[in-house]
């Protein structure tokens, strides 16, 4: 059957992720022990890529990396952003990952891409779409016109056909809110231990505001969400995950320890019983308790305040978040897992076939 569109699919991993060019791809981020999912898709004629962006970088910096990779340009983090965060403005130069992205096609349309972001990759791709659609007034004001990256000028929201967020902490994660009696982060397992290594203050005493872990705090994530206005012509999808159940005795969410990866079980248990206020005053209520071990299921559905609907194959519309049924799995489930019990290849084949027939 002929597809209605055949644009490339770009898979973007989360915090601590790796891409196909990385030596760790002997264990592919996408597919894990079940094999290289992206290569499997290519073997079926689907143009697909899995680039590596900064493993611990902020959503802004990762979006700048991704833009340079797709367009084949030098990474430009922006004059204002790099000055504010005390790092170099420019990064490396890439060969184009997607040929002729944004260029006019013979039928009068333009070459688009599909973006899929797992975990913090979801925030990354949404930041890229935001910048390409709306631009950055701060960068335009700080940069001479002849030096301004096209990434910051806006007007390119139609360069995307679809965006899919996979178990993504779009609105942040309550894993950062679990504190002990001394108001320090509790030991909620390997996951938040990794978070906290990125939160160590630098020698100049300034907070690390330009990192992935900062962006995943609920307060900071909700600030970013304000800029994630949907583009009317783009199809949006999300797949939230959950691997907890309600304890009938306590009413809180507890991990399914038979199926959740061990590294997520302690954090899942803490998130599953947490309620309280963030430092910025947002109240995390009981609706945040179901989780996948790292991301709250409610956070992975769609940016709060954005138009959304439950997925209906007979009513898939652009400019609205089409929220797929919650996937029964932990935070790694949509990658594949380490036990050869969760081959997600068919899930992505079905998803891509559906998107390509829109």
Tab-separated table of C-alpha atoms in Angstrom:
chain	number	residue	atom	x	y	z
A	1	UNK	CA	0.000	0.000	0.000
A	2	UNK	CA	1.308	3.441	-0.897
A	3	UNK	CA	1.937	5.782	1.987
A	4	UNK	CA	0.425	9.260	1.880
A	5	UNK	CA	3.765	10.597	3.111
A	6	UNK	CA	7.266	9.144	3.365
A	7	UNK	CA	9.173	11.613	5.509
A	8	UNK	CA	12.124	10.534	7.702
A	9	UNK	CA	11.576	9.421	11.305
A	10	UNK	CA	14.092	10.834	13.793
A	11	UNK	CA	14.356	9.053	17.158
A	12	UNK	CA	15.715	11.134	20.053
A	13	UNK	CA	16.718	9.458	23.299
A	14	UNK	CA	16.419	10.737	26.829
A	15	UNK	CA	18.876	11.720	29.516
A	16	UNK	CA	22.000	9.533	29.469
A	17	UNK	CA	20.981	8.194	26.050
A	18	UNK	CA	23.274	7.282	23.184
A	19	UNK	CA	22.926	7.294	19.411
A	20	UNK	CA	23.865	5.019	16.562
A	21	UNK	CA	27.260	6.661	16.149
A	22	UNK	CA	28.179	5.849	19.752
A	23	UNK	CA	30.213	2.761	20.597
A	24	UNK	CA	27.539	1.763	23.097
A	25	UNK	CA	25.250	1.002	20.175
A	26	UNK	CA	26.289	-2.642	20.485
A	27	UNK	CA	23.440	-2.358	22.984
A	28	UNK	CA	21.087	-0.093	20.978
A	29	UNK	CA	19.184	2.529	22.939
A	30	UNK	CA	16.236	1.843	20.640
A	31	UNK	CA	15.565	-1.897	20.831
A	32	UNK	CA	18.038	-2.848	23.570
A	33	UNK	CA	18.714	-6.619	23.626
A	34	UNK	CA	16.002	-7.189	21.013
A	35	UNK	CA	18.189	-5.582	18.349
A	36	UNK	CA	18.611	-2.238	16.625
A	37	UNK	CA	15.034	-1.037	16.163
A	38	UNK	CA	16.034	1.836	13.889
A	39	UNK	CA	17.990	-0.459	11.578
A	40	UNK	CA	15.092	-2.911	11.573
A	41	UNK	CA	12.822	-0.100	10.409
A	42	UNK	CA	15.284	0.875	7.696
A	43	UNK	CA	15.346	-2.734	6.533
A	44	UNK	CA	11.617	-2.418	5.825
A	45	UNK	CA	12.083	0.719	3.727
A	46	UNK	CA	11.383	3.317	6.419
A	47	UNK	CA	13.899	6.178	6.526
A	48	UNK	CA	14.883	6.383	10.188
A	49	UNK	CA	17.720	7.864	12.252
A	50	UNK	CA	18.803	7.803	15.903
A	51	UNK	CA	21.282	10.652	16.479
A	52	UNK	CA	22.960	11.316	19.801
A	53	UNK	CA	22.399	14.642	21.503
A	54	UNK	CA	24.010	15.721	24.781
A	55	UNK	CA	23.276	13.029	27.422
A	56	UNK	CA	22.915	15.521	30.303
A	57	UNK	CA	22.349	18.777	28.412
A	58	UNK	CA	19.305	20.992	28.765
A	59	UNK	CA	16.382	20.744	26.375
A	60	UNK	CA	17.540	24.004	24.743
A	61	UNK	CA	21.087	22.798	24.142
A	62	UNK	CA	19.880	19.415	22.903
A	63	UNK	CA	17.454	21.115	20.492
A	64	UNK	CA	20.343	23.194	19.133
A	65	UNK	CA	22.408	20.011	18.709
A	66	UNK	CA	19.558	18.281	16.913
A	67	UNK	CA	18.921	21.195	14.570
A	68	UNK	CA	22.572	21.245	13.507
A	69	UNK	CA	22.559	17.484	12.953
A	70	UNK	CA	19.433	17.566	10.810
A	71	UNK	CA	20.471	20.567	8.727
A	72	UNK	CA	24.197	19.875	8.495
A	73	UNK	CA	25.328	23.099	10.145
A	74	UNK	CA	27.417	24.264	13.080
A	75	UNK	CA	25.782	24.052	16.497
A	76	UNK	CA	24.777	27.553	17.649
A	77	UNK	CA	23.422	27.762	21.195
A	78	UNK	CA	22.611	31.446	20.785
A	79	UNK	CA	24.323	34.616	21.977
A	80	UNK	CA	21.943	35.304	24.857
A	81	UNK	CA	21.632	31.693	26.013
A	82	UNK	CA	25.362	30.936	25.982
A	83	UNK	CA	26.179	34.168	27.804
A	84	UNK	CA	23.512	33.549	30.443
A	85	UNK	CA	24.746	30.020	31.073
A	86	UNK	CA	28.461	30.742	30.784
A	87	UNK	CA	29.326	28.297	28.017
A	88	UNK	CA	30.611	28.512	24.465
A	89	UNK	CA	28.220	29.760	21.820
A	90	UNK	CA	29.261	27.288	19.136
A	91	UNK	CA	29.700	23.533	18.997
A	92	UNK	CA	30.760	21.120	16.284
A	93	UNK	CA	29.717	21.131	12.636
A	94	UNK	CA	27.725	18.208	11.215
A	95	UNK	CA	26.991	16.715	7.841
A	96	UNK	CA	23.243	16.855	7.144
A	97	UNK	CA	21.332	13.915	8.560
A	98	UNK	CA	18.232	14.693	6.489
A	99	UNK	CA	18.840	15.882	2.959
A	100	UNK	CA	16.811	18.911	1.811
A	101	UNK	CA	14.898	19.311	5.055
A	102	UNK	CA	12.504	22.229	4.660
A	103	UNK	CA	13.110	22.489	0.912
A	104	UNK	CA	10.271	22.693	-1.605
A	105	UNK	CA	9.144	19.434	-3.197
A	106	UNK	CA	7.907	18.952	-6.778
A	107	UNK	CA	4.297	18.760	-5.549
A	108	UNK	CA	4.602	22.211	-3.985
A	109	UNK	CA	4.947	20.988	-0.422
A	110	UNK	CA	8.139	20.911	1.629
A	111	UNK	CA	10.363	18.153	2.986
A	112	UNK	CA	9.279	17.465	6.551
A	113	UNK	CA	10.384	15.133	9.355
A	114	UNK	CA	8.693	13.064	12.036
A	115	UNK	CA	10.178	13.405	15.533
A	116	UNK	CA	9.938	10.789	18.277
A	117	UNK	CA	11.357	11.549	21.706
A	118	UNK	CA	11.662	9.087	24.564
A	119	UNK	CA	11.827	10.385	28.127
A	120	UNK	CA	13.732	13.711	28.131
A	121	UNK	CA	13.930	13.318	24.368
A	122	UNK	CA	10.267	14.357	24.434
A	123	UNK	CA	11.145	17.728	25.963
A	124	UNK	CA	14.016	17.989	23.475
A	125	UNK	CA	11.877	17.598	20.365
A	126	UNK	CA	9.184	19.901	21.739
A	127	UNK	CA	11.814	22.569	22.366
A	128	UNK	CA	13.080	22.207	18.800
A	129	UNK	CA	9.562	22.604	17.391
A	130	UNK	CA	8.955	25.603	19.660
A	131	UNK	CA	12.104	27.375	18.483
A	132	UNK	CA	11.550	26.617	14.822
A	133	UNK	CA	7.934	27.715	14.998
A	134	UNK	CA	8.116	30.801	17.218
A	135	UNK	CA	11.819	31.651	17.211
A	136	UNK	CA	13.487	33.354	20.151
A	137	UNK	CA	12.900	37.060	20.759
A	138	UNK	CA	15.804	37.063	23.209
A	139	UNK	CA	18.246	35.692	20.619
A	140	UNK	CA	16.944	37.976	17.886
A	141	UNK	CA	17.463	40.985	20.161
A	142	UNK	CA	20.978	39.909	21.197
A	143	UNK	CA	22.360	38.859	17.817
A	144	UNK	CA	23.330	40.883	14.713
A	145	UNK	CA	20.989	39.881	11.899
A	146	UNK	CA	23.786	38.475	9.753
A	147	UNK	CA	24.893	36.186	12.618
A	148	UNK	CA	21.479	34.916	13.703
A	149	UNK	CA	20.901	31.200	13.318
A	150	UNK	CA	17.762	30.307	11.315
A	151	UNK	CA	16.827	28.186	14.323
A	152	UNK	CA	15.915	31.348	16.225
A	153	UNK	CA	14.006	33.245	13.531
A	154	UNK	CA	10.779	31.221	13.672
A	155	UNK	CA	8.307	30.536	10.900
A	156	UNK	CA	9.332	26.909	10.367
A	157	UNK	CA	6.706	24.967	12.288
A	158	UNK	CA	5.560	23.401	9.027
A	159	UNK	CA	8.924	21.627	8.695
A	160	UNK	CA	7.464	18.912	10.952
A	161	UNK	CA	4.756	16.408	10.102
A	162	UNK	CA	4.387	14.659	13.449
A	163	UNK	CA	5.776	14.717	16.988
A	164	UNK	CA	5.526	11.726	19.325
A	165	UNK	CA	6.406	11.868	23.031
A	166	UNK	CA	7.197	8.483	24.549
A	167	UNK	CA	7.036	8.150	28.323
A	168	UNK	CA	8.222	11.761	28.438
A	169	UNK	CA	8.314	13.969	31.570
A	170	UNK	CA	6.609	16.745	29.616
A	171	UNK	CA	5.373	18.433	32.780
A	172	UNK	CA	8.280	17.275	34.936
A	173	UNK	CA	8.621	14.376	37.360
A	174	UNK	CA	7.897	14.145	41.071
A	175	UNK	CA	11.051	12.055	41.508
A	176	UNK	CA	12.709	15.387	42.352
A	177	UNK	CA	10.140	16.310	44.969
A	178	UNK	CA	10.705	13.366	47.323
A	179	UNK	CA	12.550	14.822	50.315
A	180	UNK	CA	13.578	13.501	53.714
A	181	UNK	CA	13.135	15.166	57.106
A	182	UNK	CA	16.113	17.459	56.491
A	183	UNK	CA	14.621	18.613	53.170
A	184	UNK	CA	17.240	16.742	51.205
A	185	UNK	CA	16.508	14.404	48.344
A	186	UNK	CA	15.739	10.930	49.609
A	187	UNK	CA	17.595	7.934	48.301
A	188	UNK	CA	15.089	6.911	45.636
A	189	UNK	CA	17.398	4.611	43.758
A	190	UNK	CA	19.862	4.819	40.914
A	191	UNK	CA	17.645	7.053	38.809
A	192	UNK	CA	17.520	10.042	41.130
A	193	UNK	CA	21.091	9.449	42.254
A	194	UNK	CA	22.051	10.074	38.651
A	195	UNK	CA	19.866	13.191	38.635
A	196	UNK	CA	21.574	14.612	41.673
A	197	UNK	CA	25.085	14.227	40.241
A	198	UNK	CA	24.066	16.781	37.630
A	199	UNK	CA	22.753	19.126	40.328
A	200	UNK	CA	26.100	19.657	42.049
A	201	UNK	CA	26.720	23.425	42.107
A	202	UNK	CA	29.630	24.548	39.906
A	203	UNK	CA	32.669	26.253	41.377
A	204	UNK	CA	31.333	29.726	40.603
A	205	UNK	CA	28.394	29.024	42.939
A	206	UNK	CA	25.733	29.350	40.258
A	207	UNK	CA	22.980	26.770	39.947
A	208	UNK	CA	23.060	24.343	37.066
A	209	UNK	CA	20.079	25.792	35.205
A	210	UNK	CA	21.252	24.531	31.820
A	211	UNK	CA	20.973	20.794	32.399
A	212	UNK	CA	18.495	18.012	31.810
A	213	UNK	CA	17.799	17.465	35.490
A	214	UNK	CA	16.933	21.159	36.031
A	215	UNK	CA	14.442	21.014	33.163
A	216	UNK	CA	12.759	17.930	34.620
A	217	UNK	CA	11.904	19.564	37.952
A	218	UNK	CA	8.172	20.181	37.865
A	219	UNK	CA	8.446	23.952	38.367
A	220	UNK	CA	10.935	24.354	35.536
A	221	UNK	CA	9.166	21.922	33.234
A	222	UNK	CA	5.892	23.807	33.651
A	223	UNK	CA	7.675	27.019	32.644
A	224	UNK	CA	8.904	25.336	29.461
A	225	UNK	CA	5.431	23.959	28.762
A	226	UNK	CA	4.128	27.515	28.355
A	227	UNK	CA	6.149	27.755	25.140
A	228	UNK	CA	5.049	24.386	23.737
A	229	UNK	CA	2.073	25.805	21.860
A	230	UNK	CA	0.878	23.319	19.269
A	231	UNK	CA	1.437	24.010	15.581
A	232	UNK	CA	-1.907	23.684	13.821
A	233	UNK	CA	-0.516	21.639	10.937
A	234	UNK	CA	1.501	19.156	13.046
A	235	UNK	CA	0.159	15.836	14.358
A	236	UNK	CA	0.976	15.250	18.030
A	237	UNK	CA	0.985	11.867	19.766
A	238	UNK	CA	1.977	10.640	23.204
A	239	UNK	CA	2.333	7.232	24.785
A	240	UNK	CA	2.353	7.420	28.593
A	241	UNK	CA	3.523	4.398	30.569
A	242	UNK	CA	2.530	2.949	33.914
A	243	UNK	CA	3.856	-0.006	35.890
A	244	UNK	CA	2.155	0.628	39.222
A	245	UNK	CA	-1.094	-0.551	40.797
A	246	UNK	CA	-3.228	0.896	43.559
A	247	UNK	CA	-2.587	-0.779	46.906
A	248	UNK	CA	-6.071	-1.596	48.245
A	249	UNK	CA	-4.899	-1.160	51.838
A	250	UNK	CA	-3.189	2.223	51.526
A	251	UNK	CA	-4.677	3.689	48.343
A	252	UNK	CA	-1.233	4.621	47.001
A	253	UNK	CA	0.477	3.393	43.842
A	254	UNK	CA	2.993	0.590	44.254
A	255	UNK	CA	5.345	-0.841	41.622
A	256	UNK	CA	4.688	-4.142	39.902
A	257	UNK	CA	7.954	-5.643	41.070
A	258	UNK	CA	7.521	-8.721	38.886
A	259	UNK	CA	7.787	-6.633	35.730
A	260	UNK	CA	9.448	-3.318	36.597
A	261	UNK	CA	13.220	-3.065	36.159
A	262	UNK	CA	14.897	-3.161	39.581
A	263	UNK	CA	16.583	0.229	39.130
A	264	UNK	CA	13.171	1.940	39.055
A	265	UNK	CA	11.406	0.185	41.917
A	266	UNK	CA	12.533	2.357	44.839
A	267	UNK	CA	11.873	5.616	43.009
A	268	UNK	CA	8.524	4.270	41.822
A	269	UNK	CA	7.477	3.448	45.370
A	270	UNK	CA	8.383	6.937	46.619
A	271	UNK	CA	6.641	8.670	43.706
A	272	UNK	CA	3.613	6.445	44.191
A	273	UNK	CA	2.896	7.788	47.664
A	274	UNK	CA	4.085	11.385	47.320
A	275	UNK	CA	1.844	14.427	47.550
A	276	UNK	CA	2.974	17.927	48.408
A	277	UNK	CA	4.044	21.319	47.136
A	278	UNK	CA	6.992	22.010	44.881
A	279	UNK	CA	9.391	24.786	45.783
A	280	UNK	CA	7.508	27.012	43.348
A	281	UNK	CA	4.160	26.299	44.991
A	282	UNK	CA	2.634	23.775	42.580
A	283	UNK	CA	0.633	21.107	44.405
A	284	UNK	CA	1.409	17.534	43.358
A	285	UNK	CA	-1.785	15.647	44.146
A	286	UNK	CA	-2.761	11.973	44.051
A	287	UNK	CA	-3.238	12.049	40.271
A	288	UNK	CA	0.571	12.158	39.979
A	289	UNK	CA	1.086	8.886	41.869
A	290	UNK	CA	0.749	6.323	39.019
A	291	UNK	CA	4.143	6.139	37.338
A	292	UNK	CA	6.581	4.107	35.267
A	293	UNK	CA	9.369	4.231	37.831
A	294	UNK	CA	10.764	7.559	36.696
A	295	UNK	CA	7.981	9.572	35.044
A	296	UNK	CA	4.488	10.201	36.368
A	297	UNK	CA	1.884	8.853	33.957
A	298	UNK	CA	-0.117	12.094	34.060
A	299	UNK	CA	2.953	14.107	33.103
A	300	UNK	CA	3.571	11.977	30.012
A	301	UNK	CA	0.118	12.519	28.492
A	302	UNK	CA	0.438	16.054	27.097
A	303	UNK	CA	1.618	19.523	28.100
A	304	UNK	CA	-0.811	20.845	30.698
A	305	UNK	CA	-3.194	23.368	29.186
A	306	UNK	CA	-2.676	22.185	25.609
A	307	UNK	CA	-5.531	20.760	23.520
A	308	UNK	CA	-5.685	16.985	23.863
A	309	UNK	CA	-7.938	14.031	23.222
A	310	UNK	CA	-7.782	10.302	23.723
A	311	UNK	CA	-6.518	8.626	20.561
A	312	UNK	CA	-9.267	7.681	18.114
A	313	UNK	CA	-8.079	6.092	14.887
A	314	UNK	CA	-11.131	7.533	13.132
A	315	UNK	CA	-10.500	11.064	14.372
A	316	UNK	CA	-6.779	11.781	14.318
A	317	UNK	CA	-6.397	15.521	13.904
A	318	UNK	CA	-3.404	17.883	13.818
A	319	UNK	CA	-2.889	20.676	16.309
A	320	UNK	CA	-4.166	18.460	19.151
A	321	UNK	CA	-2.368	15.960	21.377
A	322	UNK	CA	-3.668	12.510	20.477
A	323	UNK	CA	-2.991	10.556	23.678
A	324	UNK	CA	-2.502	6.832	23.103
A	325	UNK	CA	-3.764	4.284	25.662
A	326	UNK	CA	-1.399	4.035	28.629
A	327	UNK	CA	1.234	1.390	27.892
A	328	UNK	CA	1.719	-1.241	30.581
A	329	UNK	CA	5.443	-0.938	31.112
A	330	UNK	CA	8.188	0.779	33.072
A	331	UNK	CA	10.315	3.676	31.913
A	332	UNK	CA	12.489	1.533	29.652
A	333	UNK	CA	9.593	-0.392	28.144
A	334	UNK	CA	9.288	1.752	25.019
A	335	UNK	CA	12.981	1.255	24.316
A	336	UNK	CA	12.729	-2.495	24.638
A	337	UNK	CA	14.175	-3.945	27.817
A	338	UNK	CA	17.110	-5.959	29.095
A	339	UNK	CA	15.307	-9.287	29.455
A	340	UNK	CA	14.239	-10.048	25.843
A	341	UNK	CA	10.621	-10.080	27.007
A	342	UNK	CA	9.561	-6.756	25.505
A	343	UNK	CA	10.258	-6.466	21.796
A	344	UNK	CA	8.573	-3.181	20.885
A	345	UNK	CA	9.296	-3.407	17.165
A	346	UNK	CA	5.662	-4.114	16.243
A	347	UNK	CA	4.469	-1.184	18.331
A	348	UNK	CA	6.625	1.182	16.272
A	349	UNK	CA	5.752	-0.470	12.968
A	350	UNK	CA	2.059	0.027	13.756
A	351	UNK	CA	2.625	3.597	14.937
A	352	UNK	CA	4.637	4.537	11.863
A	353	UNK	CA	2.169	2.899	9.493
A	354	UNK	CA	-0.649	4.858	11.106
A	355	UNK	CA	1.268	8.151	10.868
A	356	UNK	CA	2.317	7.508	7.280
A	357	UNK	CA	-1.295	6.990	6.254
A	358	UNK	CA	-2.603	10.211	7.748
